Amino acid sequence: IVLAYSGGLDTSVIIRWLKEQYGYDVAAFSADLGQGEQLEPLREKALRTGASQIVIEDLRREFLEDFCMRALAAQAVYEGKYLLSTALGRPLIAKYLVDVARMTGATAVAHGSTGKGNDQVRFDVSIMALAPELKVVAPLREWDFSGRADEIEYAQKHGIPVEATKEKPYSIDRNLWGISIECGVLEDPWAEPPNDAYLITASPEDAPGEPLCLEIGFQEGRPISLDGEEMSLVDLVPRLNELGGRHGVGRCDLVEDRLVGIKSREIYEAPGATILYKAYAELEQLVLDRETLHFKQALSDKYAQLVYFGLWFSPLREALDSFFDNIKRLVTGVVRLKLHKGNCTPTGRKSPHSLYQYRLATYDQEDAFEHKDGEAFCKLWGLPWKVIGERGRRRIKE
Ligand code: ARG
């Protein structure tokens, strides 16, 4: 069995449990998605805890290129706030679990998600779609530890190292695209998130009084430069996380609808993604015609739901990507943004594909717009409403 392994208490205990409960030979798999932890030390830890092998992959580039960039081009946002960092990471991890399973001849994969979250769905469904023959085991859905203490006791009994047992107050998932934080005091939706819950963003009130201006360059939908300097995504995104974080950009607090039907309160930090989303939207606004722009906006929501609901490996997601890829070709240019005390405000935009025409927009002497045409335009545009007016406007409900 191949286990998605983080090196934390749960997945360490899972290795042992899978061997004991099912007699599985366990191969661990760990992916670097930019969670800011050294993964090499996991090698020894996994083997010491009972895994027979471990595969570690740096997936940061693939994560940004194939997952985050697509969400960016789709402008996918779940329930108006969440930029989907966790949701985008899961299908990528699932894809590699399947690869490692095929490489090692495993017949099953395992993950450490619980039975009431979204992540189990994303893992299970991705694996079902990619490798229907593989069995999926999620020990947290099955085992009967009655709580954390029980699990720690099991760990200690089996010589599994338990780090400083002081309960961590939050459950955190982190990658280059953002951080998801839940549990503890956050479970009271009325409680303001304490400042120590946030890991990479300053609170807006403590952020510098001086704003910071940035210029982000795009080439066919892909962010390629910061302040004129070309950068790879793997360098650019962490840099934007740092700059945005310093200025308190990219926090959000959301009571969200999980796929399994419950509402949960989670807070997020995504400074880099927030900056890129704003910049991208700004450029689209300049280069896309009105019909395409408005139609696309209606699809963003659908895309976000597909990602959130674990349907990454679905025909509709792929079809929507083809649509966004087509449009993306026009998203070339530069956007200037100002970061200040939690705000990220676009202040300028330019593109070789701009549809903005000064002579049409200006009210100065150079104005080339035919004002006279306005009258005929209004006459025809308003004609149906005039007919209704002549009939007499009737209220739907008398
Ligand atoms: N609610 C987010 C989602 O469904 C994040 C889930 C994981 N969050 C966490 N704090 N471990 O995508």
Short mmCIF file of N, CA and C in Angstrom, two decimals, residues 267-327:
data_model
loop_
_atom_site.label_atom_id
_atom_site.label_comp_id
_atom_site.label_asym_id
_atom_site.label_seq_id
_atom_site.Cartn_x
_atom_site.Cartn_y
_atom_site.Cartn_z
N ILE A 267 -9.95 29.75 8.42
CA ILE A 267 -9.32 30.98 7.96
C ILE A 267 -8.19 30.64 6.99
N TYR A 268 -7.90 31.56 6.12
CA TYR A 268 -6.92 31.32 5.06
C TYR A 268 -5.94 32.47 4.94
N GLU A 269 -4.75 32.11 4.49
CA GLU A 269 -3.77 33.12 4.12
C GLU A 269 -3.26 32.77 2.73
N ALA A 270 -3.37 33.70 1.82
CA ALA A 270 -2.89 33.44 0.46
C ALA A 270 -2.44 34.76 -0.16
N PRO A 271 -1.38 35.34 0.38
CA PRO A 271 -0.98 36.66 -0.12
C PRO A 271 -0.57 36.66 -1.59
N GLY A 272 0.27 35.69 -1.97
CA GLY A 272 0.75 35.65 -3.36
C GLY A 272 -0.39 35.40 -4.32
N ALA A 273 -1.22 34.42 -4.00
CA ALA A 273 -2.34 34.09 -4.88
C ALA A 273 -3.30 35.28 -4.98
N THR A 274 -3.53 35.95 -3.88
CA THR A 274 -4.44 37.11 -3.90
C THR A 274 -3.92 38.19 -4.84
N ILE A 275 -2.63 38.46 -4.75
CA ILE A 275 -2.03 39.49 -5.62
C ILE A 275 -2.16 39.07 -7.08
N LEU A 276 -1.85 37.80 -7.35
CA LEU A 276 -1.91 37.34 -8.75
C LEU A 276 -3.34 37.34 -9.29
N TYR A 277 -4.30 36.94 -8.46
CA TYR A 277 -5.71 36.97 -8.90
C TYR A 277 -6.13 38.39 -9.26
N LYS A 278 -5.76 39.34 -8.41
CA LYS A 278 -6.17 40.73 -8.67
C LYS A 278 -5.52 41.25 -9.94
N ALA A 279 -4.25 40.94 -10.08
CA ALA A 279 -3.53 41.43 -11.26
C ALA A 279 -4.11 40.82 -12.52
N TYR A 280 -4.39 39.52 -12.46
CA TYR A 280 -4.91 38.80 -13.62
C TYR A 280 -6.26 39.38 -14.05
N ALA A 281 -7.11 39.59 -13.05
CA ALA A 281 -8.44 40.12 -13.33
C ALA A 281 -8.34 41.50 -13.98
N GLU A 282 -7.38 42.26 -13.52
CA GLU A 282 -7.21 43.61 -14.02
C GLU A 282 -6.83 43.62 -15.50
N LEU A 283 -5.97 42.68 -15.85
CA LEU A 283 -5.52 42.60 -17.24
C LEU A 283 -6.65 42.08 -18.14
N GLU A 284 -7.38 41.11 -17.63
CA GLU A 284 -8.52 40.59 -18.41
C GLU A 284 -9.52 41.70 -18.70
N GLN A 285 -9.71 42.54 -17.71
CA GLN A 285 -10.67 43.64 -17.83
C GLN A 285 -10.27 44.59 -18.97
N LEU A 286 -8.98 44.65 -19.23
CA LEU A 286 -8.46 45.55 -20.25
C LEU A 286 -8.51 44.92 -21.65
N VAL A 287 -8.32 43.61 -21.73
CA VAL A 287 -8.13 42.99 -23.05
C VAL A 287 -9.32 42.17 -23.55
N LEU A 288 -10.21 41.76 -22.64
CA LEU A 288 -11.32 40.92 -23.10
C LEU A 288 -12.52 41.77 -23.51
N ASP A 289 -13.18 41.33 -24.56
CA ASP A 289 -14.42 42.00 -24.94
C ASP A 289 -15.48 41.70 -23.90
N ARG A 290 -16.48 42.54 -23.86
CA ARG A 290 -17.50 42.44 -22.82
C ARG A 290 -18.20 41.08 -22.76
N GLU A 291 -18.55 40.52 -23.91
CA GLU A 291 -19.27 39.24 -23.93
C GLU A 291 -18.43 38.12 -23.33
N THR A 292 -17.17 38.06 -23.79
CA THR A 292 -16.28 37.00 -23.29
C THR A 292 -16.08 37.16 -21.79
N LEU A 293 -15.84 38.39 -21.38
CA LEU A 293 -15.59 38.66 -19.96
C LEU A 293 -16.76 38.23 -19.09
N HIS A 294 -17.95 38.62 -19.49
CA HIS A 294 -19.12 38.29 -18.67
C HIS A 294 -19.43 36.79 -18.69
N PHE A 295 -19.27 36.19 -19.85
CA PHE A 295 -19.55 34.75 -19.94
C PHE A 295 -18.55 33.98 -19.09
N LYS A 296 -17.31 34.40 -19.16
CA LYS A 296 -16.25 33.73 -18.39
C LYS A 296 -16.53 33.81 -16.90
N GLN A 297 -17.00 34.96 -16.45
CA GLN A 297 -17.27 35.11 -15.02
C GLN A 297 -18.27 34.07 -14.53
N ALA A 298 -19.21 33.72 -15.38
CA ALA A 298 -20.21 32.73 -14.97
C ALA A 298 -19.58 31.34 -14.83
N LEU A 299 -18.49 31.09 -15.59
CA LEU A 299 -17.86 29.77 -15.53
C LEU A 299 -16.89 29.64 -14.37
N SER A 300 -16.41 30.76 -13.85
CA SER A 300 -15.42 30.72 -12.76
C SER A 300 -15.98 29.99 -11.55
N ASP A 301 -17.21 30.26 -11.25
CA ASP A 301 -17.85 29.68 -10.09
C ASP A 301 -17.97 28.16 -10.24
N LYS A 302 -18.34 27.73 -11.43
CA LYS A 302 -18.46 26.29 -11.70
C LYS A 302 -17.10 25.62 -11.53
N TYR A 303 -16.08 26.28 -12.06
CA TYR A 303 -14.73 25.72 -11.98
C TYR A 303 -14.31 25.56 -10.52
N ALA A 304 -14.59 26.60 -9.73
CA ALA A 304 -14.22 26.56 -8.31
C ALA A 304 -14.92 25.39 -7.61
N GLN A 305 -16.18 25.19 -7.95
CA GLN A 305 -16.91 24.08 -7.32
C GLN A 305 -16.31 22.73 -7.71
N LEU A 306 -15.95 22.58 -8.99
CA LEU A 306 -15.35 21.31 -9.41
C LEU A 306 -14.08 21.04 -8.62
N VAL A 307 -13.26 22.07 -8.45
CA VAL A 307 -12.01 21.90 -7.72
C VAL A 307 -12.31 21.58 -6.25
N TYR A 308 -13.20 22.34 -5.67
CA TYR A 308 -13.51 22.16 -4.25
C TYR A 308 -14.13 20.79 -3.98
N PHE A 309 -14.98 20.35 -4.89
CA PHE A 309 -15.71 19.10 -4.71
C PHE A 309 -14.93 17.85 -5.12
N GLY A 310 -13.65 18.01 -5.43
CA GLY A 310 -12.83 16.84 -5.72
C GLY A 310 -12.95 16.30 -7.13
N LEU A 311 -13.44 17.13 -8.06
CA LEU A 311 -13.66 16.64 -9.42
C LEU A 311 -12.61 17.14 -10.42
N TRP A 312 -11.38 17.24 -9.95
CA TRP A 312 -10.31 17.72 -10.83
C TRP A 312 -10.19 16.85 -12.07
N PHE A 313 -10.17 15.52 -11.86
CA PHE A 313 -9.99 14.61 -13.00
C PHE A 313 -11.35 14.30 -13.62
N SER A 314 -11.99 15.35 -14.14
CA SER A 314 -13.30 15.17 -14.75
C SER A 314 -13.32 15.84 -16.11
N PRO A 315 -14.12 15.31 -17.02
CA PRO A 315 -14.19 15.89 -18.37
C PRO A 315 -14.56 17.37 -18.36
N LEU A 316 -15.45 17.77 -17.47
CA LEU A 316 -15.88 19.18 -17.47
C LEU A 316 -14.73 20.10 -17.07
N ARG A 317 -13.95 19.69 -16.10
CA ARG A 317 -12.81 20.53 -15.71
C ARG A 317 -11.88 20.71 -16.91
N GLU A 318 -11.63 19.62 -17.62
CA GLU A 318 -10.75 19.72 -18.78
C GLU A 318 -11.34 20.59 -19.87
N ALA A 319 -12.62 20.46 -20.09
CA ALA A 319 -13.28 21.26 -21.14
C ALA A 319 -13.25 22.74 -20.76
N LEU A 320 -13.49 23.03 -19.49
CA LEU A 320 -13.44 24.43 -19.06
C LEU A 320 -12.03 24.98 -19.21
N ASP A 321 -11.03 24.14 -18.94
CA ASP A 321 -9.65 24.60 -19.12
C ASP A 321 -9.36 24.96 -20.58
N SER A 322 -9.94 24.18 -21.50
CA SER A 322 -9.73 24.52 -22.92
C SER A 322 -10.29 25.90 -23.22
N PHE A 323 -11.42 26.19 -22.64
CA PHE A 323 -12.04 27.51 -22.82
C PHE A 323 -11.12 28.61 -22.25
N PHE A 324 -10.69 28.40 -21.01
CA PHE A 324 -9.84 29.42 -20.39
C PHE A 324 -8.49 29.55 -21.11
N ASP A 325 -7.96 28.42 -21.60
CA ASP A 325 -6.68 28.46 -22.31
C ASP A 325 -6.78 29.34 -23.56
N ASN A 326 -7.92 29.23 -24.22
CA ASN A 326 -8.14 30.01 -25.43
C ASN A 326 -8.10 31.52 -25.12
N ILE A 327 -8.76 31.87 -24.05
CA ILE A 327 -8.87 33.28 -23.68
C ILE A 327 -7.56 33.84 -23.15
#
